[in-house]
Amino acid sequence: VTLCSVIWGCSMKWYGFILITILIFFLAGCITAEDDPTSFVSAPLRGMVYDEKGQGVFGVSIRLIDNEEKEFVAVESDIHGRFTMPDVKRGTYHVELEKAGFEKIQKDLAFVNRTQIFYARMISWRGLLDVAVMEMENGQYEQAHQLINRAESAGGRPQLVGMLRATVHFLQRDYGNAEKELLIAEENSHPGSIELSVLKRFIEGLKLRREAE
């Protein structure tokens, strides 16, 4: 074995080692770029809309608006409350969610990870009135008024809204406004309905209470 052959053999081993090392780093870089969820131009945006009970909400209109106030895309949630917006560019957006019988939701979204899921909780007018009743039971009448107003804006039934509003006034011993709210609710009730019968009894009771005081 000559000195030249030894040197040549060592050189080939080093060249082979260097080439393998370069190849490993190149492949690692490719894999990292593909697996990095924050490295993307556009991707599907997935999300879910659920109500105050944690159940998916069907038929919610979801609108995605960019920073230039232009609507980017609009979809509706499926029966499970899920939705997918295709080809959403990486960036920040304004999201609007709307459905009859629910309070409208507006949220900001930073879409910076193609695996992220957008969650939104919507509350129905019935859910708002349920919370209002709890606030009344705790003596938080101002909060109850605010919740009732929100329920009315969300499409709450005028009869129920009026009755609860009158109840808050009644608990505050504001019998005059309580009677006014009940009369408004009575005008919105169907003739012969149970609600109308309850309202009339409530009004008669208020009149007796006012006369007694």
mmCIF file with all atom_site columns, C-alpha atoms in Angstrom:
data_model
loop_
_atom_site.group_PDB
_atom_site.id
_atom_site.type_symbol
_atom_site.label_atom_id
_atom_site.label_alt_id
_atom_site.label_comp_id
_atom_site.label_asym_id
_atom_site.label_entity_id
_atom_site.label_seq_id
_atom_site.pdbx_PDB_ins_code
_atom_site.Cartn_x
_atom_site.Cartn_y
_atom_site.Cartn_z
_atom_site.occupancy
_atom_site.B_iso_or_equiv
_atom_site.pdbx_formal_charge
_atom_site.auth_seq_id
_atom_site.auth_comp_id
_atom_site.auth_asym_id
_atom_site.auth_atom_id
_atom_site.pdbx_PDB_model_num
ATOM 1   C CA . VAL A 1 1   ? 0.000    0.000  0.000  1.00 0.00 ? 1   VAL A CA 1
ATOM 2   C CA . THR A 1 2   ? 1.523    3.300  -1.091 1.00 0.00 ? 2   THR A CA 1
ATOM 3   C CA . LEU A 1 3   ? 1.282    6.617  0.717  1.00 0.00 ? 3   LEU A CA 1
ATOM 4   C CA . CYS A 1 4   ? -0.760   8.092  -2.155 1.00 0.00 ? 4   CYS A CA 1
ATOM 5   C CA . SER A 1 5   ? -3.368   5.336  -1.928 1.00 0.00 ? 5   SER A CA 1
ATOM 6   C CA . VAL A 1 6   ? -3.731   5.864  1.819  1.00 0.00 ? 6   VAL A CA 1
ATOM 7   C CA . ILE A 1 7   ? -4.144   9.615  1.370  1.00 0.00 ? 7   ILE A CA 1
ATOM 8   C CA . TRP A 1 8   ? -6.655   9.055  -1.429 1.00 0.00 ? 8   TRP A CA 1
ATOM 9   C CA . GLY A 1 9   ? -8.651   6.612  0.657  1.00 0.00 ? 9   GLY A CA 1
ATOM 10  C CA . CYS A 1 10  ? -8.827   9.006  3.594  1.00 0.00 ? 10  CYS A CA 1
ATOM 11  C CA . SER A 1 11  ? -9.843   11.854 1.303  1.00 0.00 ? 11  SER A CA 1
ATOM 12  C CA . MET A 1 12  ? -12.720  9.824  -0.175 1.00 0.00 ? 12  MET A CA 1
ATOM 13  C CA . LYS A 1 13  ? -13.953  8.985  3.322  1.00 0.00 ? 13  LYS A CA 1
ATOM 14  C CA . TRP A 1 14  ? -13.959  12.661 4.244  1.00 0.00 ? 14  TRP A CA 1
ATOM 15  C CA . TYR A 1 15  ? -15.699  13.632 1.010  1.00 0.00 ? 15  TYR A CA 1
ATOM 16  C CA . GLY A 1 16  ? -18.294  10.947 1.631  1.00 0.00 ? 16  GLY A CA 1
ATOM 17  C CA . PHE A 1 17  ? -18.816  12.149 5.212  1.00 0.00 ? 17  PHE A CA 1
ATOM 18  C CA . ILE A 1 18  ? -19.190  15.767 4.068  1.00 0.00 ? 18  ILE A CA 1
ATOM 19  C CA . LEU A 1 19  ? -21.675  14.854 1.333  1.00 0.00 ? 19  LEU A CA 1
ATOM 20  C CA . ILE A 1 20  ? -23.791  12.764 3.714  1.00 0.00 ? 20  ILE A CA 1
ATOM 21  C CA . THR A 1 21  ? -23.771  15.587 6.290  1.00 0.00 ? 21  THR A CA 1
ATOM 22  C CA . ILE A 1 22  ? -24.872  18.146 3.684  1.00 0.00 ? 22  ILE A CA 1
ATOM 23  C CA . LEU A 1 23  ? -27.621  15.816 2.475  1.00 0.00 ? 23  LEU A CA 1
ATOM 24  C CA . ILE A 1 24  ? -28.898  15.287 6.038  1.00 0.00 ? 24  ILE A CA 1
ATOM 25  C CA . PHE A 1 25  ? -29.063  19.043 6.717  1.00 0.00 ? 25  PHE A CA 1
ATOM 26  C CA . PHE A 1 26  ? -30.803  19.638 3.369  1.00 0.00 ? 26  PHE A CA 1
ATOM 27  C CA . LEU A 1 27  ? -33.448  17.004 4.056  1.00 0.00 ? 27  LEU A CA 1
ATOM 28  C CA . ALA A 1 28  ? -33.936  18.231 7.624  1.00 0.00 ? 28  ALA A CA 1
ATOM 29  C CA . GLY A 1 29  ? -34.499  21.740 6.288  1.00 0.00 ? 29  GLY A CA 1
ATOM 30  C CA . CYS A 1 30  ? -37.106  20.508 3.813  1.00 0.00 ? 30  CYS A CA 1
ATOM 31  C CA . ILE A 1 31  ? -38.937  18.490 6.442  1.00 0.00 ? 31  ILE A CA 1
ATOM 32  C CA . THR A 1 32  ? -38.879  21.392 8.913  1.00 0.00 ? 32  THR A CA 1
ATOM 33  C CA . ALA A 1 33  ? -40.289  23.800 6.338  1.00 0.00 ? 33  ALA A CA 1
ATOM 34  C CA . GLU A 1 34  ? -43.133  21.426 5.503  1.00 0.00 ? 34  GLU A CA 1
ATOM 35  C CA . ASP A 1 35  ? -43.929  20.596 9.137  1.00 0.00 ? 35  ASP A CA 1
ATOM 36  C CA . ASP A 1 36  ? -43.782  24.161 10.457 1.00 0.00 ? 36  ASP A CA 1
ATOM 37  C CA . PRO A 1 37  ? -47.473  25.139 10.812 1.00 0.00 ? 37  PRO A CA 1
ATOM 38  C CA . THR A 1 38  ? -46.610  28.839 11.013 1.00 0.00 ? 38  THR A CA 1
ATOM 39  C CA . SER A 1 39  ? -44.869  28.807 7.634  1.00 0.00 ? 39  SER A CA 1
ATOM 40  C CA . PHE A 1 40  ? -47.630  29.160 5.033  1.00 0.00 ? 40  PHE A CA 1
ATOM 41  C CA . VAL A 1 41  ? -49.143  31.630 2.576  1.00 0.00 ? 41  VAL A CA 1
ATOM 42  C CA . SER A 1 42  ? -52.753  30.437 2.740  1.00 0.00 ? 42  SER A CA 1
ATOM 43  C CA . ALA A 1 43  ? -54.569  27.502 4.293  1.00 0.00 ? 43  ALA A CA 1
ATOM 44  C CA . PRO A 1 44  ? -58.081  26.374 5.246  1.00 0.00 ? 44  PRO A CA 1
ATOM 45  C CA . LEU A 1 45  ? -59.397  28.017 8.405  1.00 0.00 ? 45  LEU A CA 1
ATOM 46  C CA . ARG A 1 46  ? -61.481  25.639 10.489 1.00 0.00 ? 46  ARG A CA 1
ATOM 47  C CA . GLY A 1 47  ? -63.710  26.567 13.373 1.00 0.00 ? 47  GLY A CA 1
ATOM 48  C CA . MET A 1 48  ? -66.648  25.692 15.581 1.00 0.00 ? 48  MET A CA 1
ATOM 49  C CA . VAL A 1 49  ? -69.569  27.674 16.977 1.00 0.00 ? 49  VAL A CA 1
ATOM 50  C CA . TYR A 1 50  ? -71.308  26.507 20.166 1.00 0.00 ? 50  TYR A CA 1
ATOM 51  C CA . ASP A 1 51  ? -74.072  27.864 22.389 1.00 0.00 ? 51  ASP A CA 1
ATOM 52  C CA . GLU A 1 52  ? -74.348  28.543 26.117 1.00 0.00 ? 52  GLU A CA 1
ATOM 53  C CA . LYS A 1 53  ? -74.921  24.815 26.717 1.00 0.00 ? 53  LYS A CA 1
ATOM 54  C CA . GLY A 1 54  ? -71.816  23.792 24.782 1.00 0.00 ? 54  GLY A CA 1
ATOM 55  C CA . GLN A 1 55  ? -73.794  22.425 21.829 1.00 0.00 ? 55  GLN A CA 1
ATOM 56  C CA . GLY A 1 56  ? -72.911  23.162 18.202 1.00 0.00 ? 56  GLY A CA 1
ATOM 57  C CA . VAL A 1 57  ? -75.031  25.853 16.528 1.00 0.00 ? 57  VAL A CA 1
ATOM 58  C CA . PHE A 1 58  ? -76.305  25.117 13.023 1.00 0.00 ? 58  PHE A CA 1
ATOM 59  C CA . GLY A 1 59  ? -76.723  27.739 10.311 1.00 0.00 ? 59  GLY A CA 1
ATOM 60  C CA . VAL A 1 60  ? -74.560  30.492 11.788 1.00 0.00 ? 60  VAL A CA 1
ATOM 61  C CA . SER A 1 61  ? -73.378  32.994 9.185  1.00 0.00 ? 61  SER A CA 1
ATOM 62  C CA . ILE A 1 62  ? -69.627  33.527 9.618  1.00 0.00 ? 62  ILE A CA 1
ATOM 63  C CA . ARG A 1 63  ? -68.074  36.457 7.766  1.00 0.00 ? 63  ARG A CA 1
ATOM 64  C CA . LEU A 1 64  ? -64.326  37.045 7.545  1.00 0.00 ? 64  LEU A CA 1
ATOM 65  C CA . ILE A 1 65  ? -63.335  40.670 6.949  1.00 0.00 ? 65  ILE A CA 1
ATOM 66  C CA . ASP A 1 66  ? -59.779  41.835 6.263  1.00 0.00 ? 66  ASP A CA 1
ATOM 67  C CA . ASN A 1 67  ? -58.037  44.973 7.547  1.00 0.00 ? 67  ASN A CA 1
ATOM 68  C CA . GLU A 1 68  ? -59.286  46.973 4.545  1.00 0.00 ? 68  GLU A CA 1
ATOM 69  C CA . GLU A 1 69  ? -62.886  46.304 5.630  1.00 0.00 ? 69  GLU A CA 1
ATOM 70  C CA . LYS A 1 70  ? -63.404  43.982 2.665  1.00 0.00 ? 70  LYS A CA 1
ATOM 71  C CA . GLU A 1 71  ? -65.314  40.763 3.109  1.00 0.00 ? 71  GLU A CA 1
ATOM 72  C CA . PHE A 1 72  ? -62.893  37.952 2.414  1.00 0.00 ? 72  PHE A CA 1
ATOM 73  C CA . VAL A 1 73  ? -65.208  34.966 2.636  1.00 0.00 ? 73  VAL A CA 1
ATOM 74  C CA . ALA A 1 74  ? -68.544  33.972 4.169  1.00 0.00 ? 74  ALA A CA 1
ATOM 75  C CA . VAL A 1 75  ? -69.723  30.480 5.139  1.00 0.00 ? 75  VAL A CA 1
ATOM 76  C CA . GLU A 1 76  ? -72.336  28.825 7.362  1.00 0.00 ? 76  GLU A CA 1
ATOM 77  C CA . SER A 1 77  ? -71.824  26.345 10.193 1.00 0.00 ? 77  SER A CA 1
ATOM 78  C CA . ASP A 1 78  ? -73.010  22.773 9.708  1.00 0.00 ? 78  ASP A CA 1
ATOM 79  C CA . ILE A 1 79  ? -75.312  20.739 11.948 1.00 0.00 ? 79  ILE A CA 1
ATOM 80  C CA . HIS A 1 80  ? -72.468  20.229 14.433 1.00 0.00 ? 80  HIS A CA 1
ATOM 81  C CA . GLY A 1 81  ? -71.530  23.937 14.469 1.00 0.00 ? 81  GLY A CA 1
ATOM 82  C CA . ARG A 1 82  ? -68.359  23.361 12.429 1.00 0.00 ? 82  ARG A CA 1
ATOM 83  C CA . PHE A 1 83  ? -67.212  25.316 9.414  1.00 0.00 ? 83  PHE A CA 1
ATOM 84  C CA . THR A 1 84  ? -64.274  25.564 7.002  1.00 0.00 ? 84  THR A CA 1
ATOM 85  C CA . MET A 1 85  ? -63.088  28.612 5.092  1.00 0.00 ? 85  MET A CA 1
ATOM 86  C CA . PRO A 1 86  ? -60.842  27.616 2.155  1.00 0.00 ? 86  PRO A CA 1
ATOM 87  C CA . ASP A 1 87  ? -57.634  29.399 1.157  1.00 0.00 ? 87  ASP A CA 1
ATOM 88  C CA . VAL A 1 88  ? -57.455  31.995 3.929  1.00 0.00 ? 88  VAL A CA 1
ATOM 89  C CA . LYS A 1 89  ? -54.269  34.041 3.722  1.00 0.00 ? 89  LYS A CA 1
ATOM 90  C CA . ARG A 1 90  ? -52.015  34.359 6.737  1.00 0.00 ? 90  ARG A CA 1
ATOM 91  C CA . GLY A 1 91  ? -52.833  37.582 8.606  1.00 0.00 ? 91  GLY A CA 1
ATOM 92  C CA . THR A 1 92  ? -55.289  39.356 10.892 1.00 0.00 ? 92  THR A CA 1
ATOM 93  C CA . TYR A 1 93  ? -59.035  39.504 10.345 1.00 0.00 ? 93  TYR A CA 1
ATOM 94  C CA . HIS A 1 94  ? -62.319  40.620 11.851 1.00 0.00 ? 94  HIS A CA 1
ATOM 95  C CA . VAL A 1 95  ? -64.880  37.832 12.287 1.00 0.00 ? 95  VAL A CA 1
ATOM 96  C CA . GLU A 1 96  ? -68.631  38.398 12.501 1.00 0.00 ? 96  GLU A CA 1
ATOM 97  C CA . LEU A 1 97  ? -71.032  35.630 13.522 1.00 0.00 ? 97  LEU A CA 1
ATOM 98  C CA . GLU A 1 98  ? -74.770  36.031 13.235 1.00 0.00 ? 98  GLU A CA 1
ATOM 99  C CA . LYS A 1 99  ? -77.916  33.926 13.517 1.00 0.00 ? 99  LYS A CA 1
ATOM 100 C CA . ALA A 1 100 ? -81.535  34.751 14.294 1.00 0.00 ? 100 ALA A CA 1
ATOM 101 C CA . GLY A 1 101 ? -82.335  34.171 17.953 1.00 0.00 ? 101 GLY A CA 1
ATOM 102 C CA . PHE A 1 102 ? -78.712  34.638 19.041 1.00 0.00 ? 102 PHE A CA 1
ATOM 103 C CA . GLU A 1 103 ? -76.660  37.627 20.085 1.00 0.00 ? 103 GLU A CA 1
ATOM 104 C CA . LYS A 1 104 ? -74.374  38.792 17.289 1.00 0.00 ? 104 LYS A CA 1
ATOM 105 C CA . ILE A 1 105 ? -70.669  38.145 17.900 1.00 0.00 ? 105 ILE A CA 1
ATOM 106 C CA . GLN A 1 106 ? -67.677  40.142 16.657 1.00 0.00 ? 106 GLN A CA 1
ATOM 107 C CA . LYS A 1 107 ? -64.142  38.902 17.258 1.00 0.00 ? 107 LYS A CA 1
ATOM 108 C CA . ASP A 1 108 ? -60.626  39.613 16.059 1.00 0.00 ? 108 ASP A CA 1
ATOM 109 C CA . LEU A 1 109 ? -58.574  36.775 14.610 1.00 0.00 ? 109 LEU A CA 1
ATOM 110 C CA . ALA A 1 110 ? -54.830  36.430 13.994 1.00 0.00 ? 110 ALA A CA 1
ATOM 111 C CA . PHE A 1 111 ? -54.488  33.541 11.546 1.00 0.00 ? 111 PHE A CA 1
ATOM 112 C CA . VAL A 1 112 ? -50.819  32.655 12.021 1.00 0.00 ? 112 VAL A CA 1
ATOM 113 C CA . ASN A 1 113 ? -50.949  28.876 12.330 1.00 0.00 ? 113 ASN A CA 1
ATOM 114 C CA . ARG A 1 114 ? -52.481  26.691 9.643  1.00 0.00 ? 114 ARG A CA 1
ATOM 115 C CA . THR A 1 115 ? -53.499  24.085 12.241 1.00 0.00 ? 115 THR A CA 1
ATOM 116 C CA . GLN A 1 116 ? -55.337  26.506 14.518 1.00 0.00 ? 116 GLN A CA 1
ATOM 117 C CA . ILE A 1 117 ? -59.074  26.184 15.104 1.00 0.00 ? 117 ILE A CA 1
ATOM 118 C CA . PHE A 1 118 ? -61.321  29.190 15.657 1.00 0.00 ? 118 PHE A CA 1
ATOM 119 C CA . TYR A 1 119 ? -63.856  28.749 18.473 1.00 0.00 ? 119 TYR A CA 1
ATOM 120 C CA . ALA A 1 120 ? -66.782  31.077 19.146 1.00 0.00 ? 120 ALA A CA 1
ATOM 121 C CA . ARG A 1 121 ? -69.471  30.940 21.832 1.00 0.00 ? 121 ARG A CA 1
ATOM 122 C CA . MET A 1 122 ? -72.867  32.392 20.986 1.00 0.00 ? 122 MET A CA 1
ATOM 123 C CA . ILE A 1 123 ? -75.652  32.906 23.488 1.00 0.00 ? 123 ILE A CA 1
ATOM 124 C CA . SER A 1 124 ? -79.340  32.727 22.614 1.00 0.00 ? 124 SER A CA 1
ATOM 125 C CA . TRP A 1 125 ? -81.966  35.163 23.857 1.00 0.00 ? 125 TRP A CA 1
ATOM 126 C CA . ARG A 1 126 ? -83.325  32.385 26.069 1.00 0.00 ? 126 ARG A CA 1
ATOM 127 C CA . GLY A 1 127 ? -79.875  31.896 27.554 1.00 0.00 ? 127 GLY A CA 1
ATOM 128 C CA . LEU A 1 128 ? -79.644  35.630 28.265 1.00 0.00 ? 128 LEU A CA 1
ATOM 129 C CA . LEU A 1 129 ? -83.030  35.589 30.003 1.00 0.00 ? 129 LEU A CA 1
ATOM 130 C CA . ASP A 1 130 ? -81.968  32.588 32.106 1.00 0.00 ? 130 ASP A CA 1
ATOM 131 C CA . VAL A 1 131 ? -78.957  34.548 33.324 1.00 0.00 ? 131 VAL A CA 1
ATOM 132 C CA . ALA A 1 132 ? -81.185  37.594 33.924 1.00 0.00 ? 132 ALA A CA 1
ATOM 133 C CA . VAL A 1 133 ? -83.412  35.518 36.219 1.00 0.00 ? 133 VAL A CA 1
ATOM 134 C CA . MET A 1 134 ? -80.366  34.395 38.213 1.00 0.00 ? 134 MET A CA 1
ATOM 135 C CA . GLU A 1 135 ? -79.258  38.011 38.563 1.00 0.00 ? 135 GLU A CA 1
ATOM 136 C CA . MET A 1 136 ? -82.724  38.954 39.816 1.00 0.00 ? 136 MET A CA 1
ATOM 137 C CA . GLU A 1 137 ? -82.605  36.175 42.393 1.00 0.00 ? 137 GLU A CA 1
ATOM 138 C CA . ASN A 1 138 ? -79.262  37.577 43.582 1.00 0.00 ? 138 ASN A CA 1
ATOM 139 C CA . GLY A 1 139 ? -80.659  41.099 43.792 1.00 0.00 ? 139 GLY A CA 1
ATOM 140 C CA . GLN A 1 140 ? -78.530  42.358 40.866 1.00 0.00 ? 140 GLN A CA 1
ATOM 141 C CA . TYR A 1 141 ? -81.329  44.305 39.189 1.00 0.00 ? 141 TYR A CA 1
ATOM 142 C CA . GLU A 1 142 ? -79.196  46.555 36.986 1.00 0.00 ? 142 GLU A CA 1
ATOM 143 C CA . GLN A 1 143 ? -77.376  43.559 35.495 1.00 0.00 ? 143 GLN A CA 1
ATOM 144 C CA . ALA A 1 144 ? -80.744  41.874 35.005 1.00 0.00 ? 144 ALA A CA 1
ATOM 145 C CA . HIS A 1 145 ? -82.034  44.913 33.079 1.00 0.00 ? 145 HIS A CA 1
ATOM 146 C CA . GLN A 1 146 ? -78.957  44.859 30.824 1.00 0.00 ? 146 GLN A CA 1
ATOM 147 C CA . LEU A 1 147 ? -79.347  41.149 30.084 1.00 0.00 ? 147 LEU A CA 1
ATOM 148 C CA . ILE A 1 148 ? -83.045  41.581 29.284 1.00 0.00 ? 148 ILE A CA 1
ATOM 149 C CA . ASN A 1 149 ? -82.194  44.400 26.863 1.00 0.00 ? 149 ASN A CA 1
ATOM 150 C CA . ARG A 1 150 ? -79.602  42.178 25.188 1.00 0.00 ? 150 ARG A CA 1
ATOM 151 C CA . ALA A 1 151 ? -82.168  39.382 24.904 1.00 0.00 ? 151 ALA A CA 1
ATOM 152 C CA . GLU A 1 152 ? -84.614  41.777 23.259 1.00 0.00 ? 152 GLU A CA 1
ATOM 153 C CA . SER A 1 153 ? -81.933  42.820 20.733 1.00 0.00 ? 153 SER A CA 1
ATOM 154 C CA . ALA A 1 154 ? -81.249  39.137 20.012 1.00 0.00 ? 154 ALA A CA 1
ATOM 155 C CA . GLY A 1 155 ? -84.894  38.592 19.031 1.00 0.00 ? 155 GLY A CA 1
ATOM 156 C CA . GLY A 1 156 ? -86.406  37.595 22.353 1.00 0.00 ? 156 GLY A CA 1
ATOM 157 C CA . ARG A 1 157 ? -90.172  37.130 22.483 1.00 0.00 ? 157 ARG A CA 1
ATOM 158 C CA . PRO A 1 158 ? -91.752  40.481 23.469 1.00 0.00 ? 158 PRO A CA 1
ATOM 159 C CA . GLN A 1 159 ? -94.133  38.834 25.938 1.00 0.00 ? 159 GLN A CA 1
ATOM 160 C CA . LEU A 1 160 ? -91.386  37.123 27.923 1.00 0.00 ? 160 LEU A CA 1
ATOM 161 C CA . VAL A 1 161 ? -89.089  40.132 27.713 1.00 0.00 ? 161 VAL A CA 1
ATOM 162 C CA . GLY A 1 162 ? -91.874  42.402 28.957 1.00 0.00 ? 162 GLY A CA 1
ATOM 163 C CA . MET A 1 163 ? -92.829  40.084 31.805 1.00 0.00 ? 163 MET A CA 1
ATOM 164 C CA . LEU A 1 164 ? -89.258  39.802 33.051 1.00 0.00 ? 164 LEU A CA 1
ATOM 165 C CA . ARG A 1 165 ? -88.702  43.526 32.719 1.00 0.00 ? 165 ARG A CA 1
ATOM 166 C CA . ALA A 1 166 ? -91.879  44.104 34.723 1.00 0.00 ? 166 ALA A CA 1
ATOM 167 C CA . THR A 1 167 ? -90.681  41.602 37.329 1.00 0.00 ? 167 THR A CA 1
ATOM 168 C CA . VAL A 1 168 ? -87.453  43.551 37.832 1.00 0.00 ? 168 VAL A CA 1
ATOM 169 C CA . HIS A 1 169 ? -89.441  46.773 38.334 1.00 0.00 ? 169 HIS A CA 1
ATOM 170 C CA . PHE A 1 170 ? -91.764  44.944 40.703 1.00 0.00 ? 170 PHE A CA 1
ATOM 171 C CA . LEU A 1 171 ? -88.867  43.700 42.813 1.00 0.00 ? 171 LEU A CA 1
ATOM 172 C CA . GLN A 1 172 ? -87.561  47.254 42.925 1.00 0.00 ? 172 GLN A CA 1
ATOM 173 C CA . ARG A 1 173 ? -91.036  48.378 44.081 1.00 0.00 ? 173 ARG A CA 1
ATOM 174 C CA . ASP A 1 174 ? -91.411  50.442 40.911 1.00 0.00 ? 174 ASP A CA 1
ATOM 175 C CA . TYR A 1 175 ? -95.000  49.383 40.331 1.00 0.00 ? 175 TYR A CA 1
ATOM 176 C CA . GLY A 1 176 ? -95.792  52.106 37.823 1.00 0.00 ? 176 GLY A CA 1
ATOM 177 C CA . ASN A 1 177 ? -93.146  51.006 35.318 1.00 0.00 ? 177 ASN A CA 1
ATOM 178 C CA . ALA A 1 178 ? -93.924  47.366 36.050 1.00 0.00 ? 178 ALA A CA 1
ATOM 179 C CA . GLU A 1 179 ? -97.530  47.929 35.002 1.00 0.00 ? 179 GLU A CA 1
ATOM 180 C CA . LYS A 1 180 ? -96.433  49.799 31.851 1.00 0.00 ? 180 LYS A CA 1
ATOM 181 C CA . GLU A 1 181 ? -94.185  46.922 30.798 1.00 0.00 ? 181 GLU A CA 1
ATOM 182 C CA . LEU A 1 182 ? -96.975  44.420 31.385 1.00 0.00 ? 182 LEU A CA 1
ATOM 183 C CA . LEU A 1 183 ? -99.427  46.451 29.303 1.00 0.00 ? 183 LEU A CA 1
ATOM 184 C CA . ILE A 1 184 ? -96.892  46.536 26.441 1.00 0.00 ? 184 ILE A CA 1
ATOM 185 C CA . ALA A 1 185 ? -96.389  42.788 26.753 1.00 0.00 ? 185 ALA A CA 1
ATOM 186 C CA . GLU A 1 186 ? -100.183 42.334 26.766 1.00 0.00 ? 186 GLU A CA 1
ATOM 187 C CA . GLU A 1 187 ? -100.453 44.184 23.438 1.00 0.00 ? 187 GLU A CA 1
ATOM 188 C CA . ASN A 1 188 ? -97.931  41.744 21.915 1.00 0.00 ? 188 ASN A CA 1
ATOM 189 C CA . SER A 1 189 ? -99.715  38.637 23.203 1.00 0.00 ? 189 SER A CA 1
ATOM 190 C CA . HIS A 1 190 ? -102.083 36.499 21.178 1.00 0.00 ? 190 HIS A CA 1
ATOM 191 C CA . PRO A 1 191 ? -105.746 36.522 22.286 1.00 0.00 ? 191 PRO A CA 1
ATOM 192 C CA . GLY A 1 192 ? -106.587 33.512 24.415 1.00 0.00 ? 192 GLY A CA 1
ATOM 193 C CA . SER A 1 193 ? -102.950 32.589 25.081 1.00 0.00 ? 193 SER A CA 1
ATOM 194 C CA . ILE A 1 194 ? -101.740 31.398 28.469 1.00 0.00 ? 194 ILE A CA 1
ATOM 195 C CA . GLU A 1 195 ? -99.257  34.257 28.528 1.00 0.00 ? 195 GLU A CA 1
ATOM 196 C CA . LEU A 1 196 ? -102.064 36.797 28.154 1.00 0.00 ? 196 LEU A CA 1
ATOM 197 C CA . SER A 1 197 ? -103.962 35.207 31.042 1.00 0.00 ? 197 SER A CA 1
ATOM 198 C CA . VAL A 1 198 ? -100.861 35.346 33.241 1.00 0.00 ? 198 VAL A CA 1
ATOM 199 C CA . LEU A 1 199 ? -100.224 38.958 32.271 1.00 0.00 ? 199 LEU A CA 1
ATOM 200 C CA . LYS A 1 200 ? -103.761 40.036 33.159 1.00 0.00 ? 200 LYS A CA 1
ATOM 201 C CA . ARG A 1 201 ? -103.487 38.435 36.589 1.00 0.00 ? 201 ARG A CA 1
ATOM 202 C CA . PHE A 1 202 ? -100.106 40.057 37.097 1.00 0.00 ? 202 PHE A CA 1
ATOM 203 C CA . ILE A 1 203 ? -101.527 43.477 36.184 1.00 0.00 ? 203 ILE A CA 1
ATOM 204 C CA . GLU A 1 204 ? -104.494 43.053 38.500 1.00 0.00 ? 204 GLU A CA 1
ATOM 205 C CA . GLY A 1 205 ? -102.149 42.074 41.314 1.00 0.00 ? 205 GLY A CA 1
ATOM 206 C CA . LEU A 1 206 ? -100.004 45.143 40.691 1.00 0.00 ? 206 LEU A CA 1
ATOM 207 C CA . LYS A 1 207 ? -103.021 47.415 40.802 1.00 0.00 ? 207 LYS A CA 1
ATOM 208 C CA . LEU A 1 208 ? -104.067 45.937 44.149 1.00 0.00 ? 208 LEU A CA 1
ATOM 209 C CA . ARG A 1 209 ? -100.507 46.339 45.470 1.00 0.00 ? 209 ARG A CA 1
ATOM 210 C CA . ARG A 1 210 ? -100.387 50.000 44.395 1.00 0.00 ? 210 ARG A CA 1
ATOM 211 C CA . GLU A 1 211 ? -103.763 50.687 46.033 1.00 0.00 ? 211 GLU A CA 1
ATOM 212 C CA . ALA A 1 212 ? -102.645 49.018 49.230 1.00 0.00 ? 212 ALA A CA 1
ATOM 213 C CA . GLU A 1 213 ? -99.552  51.218 49.415 1.00 0.00 ? 213 GLU A CA 1
#
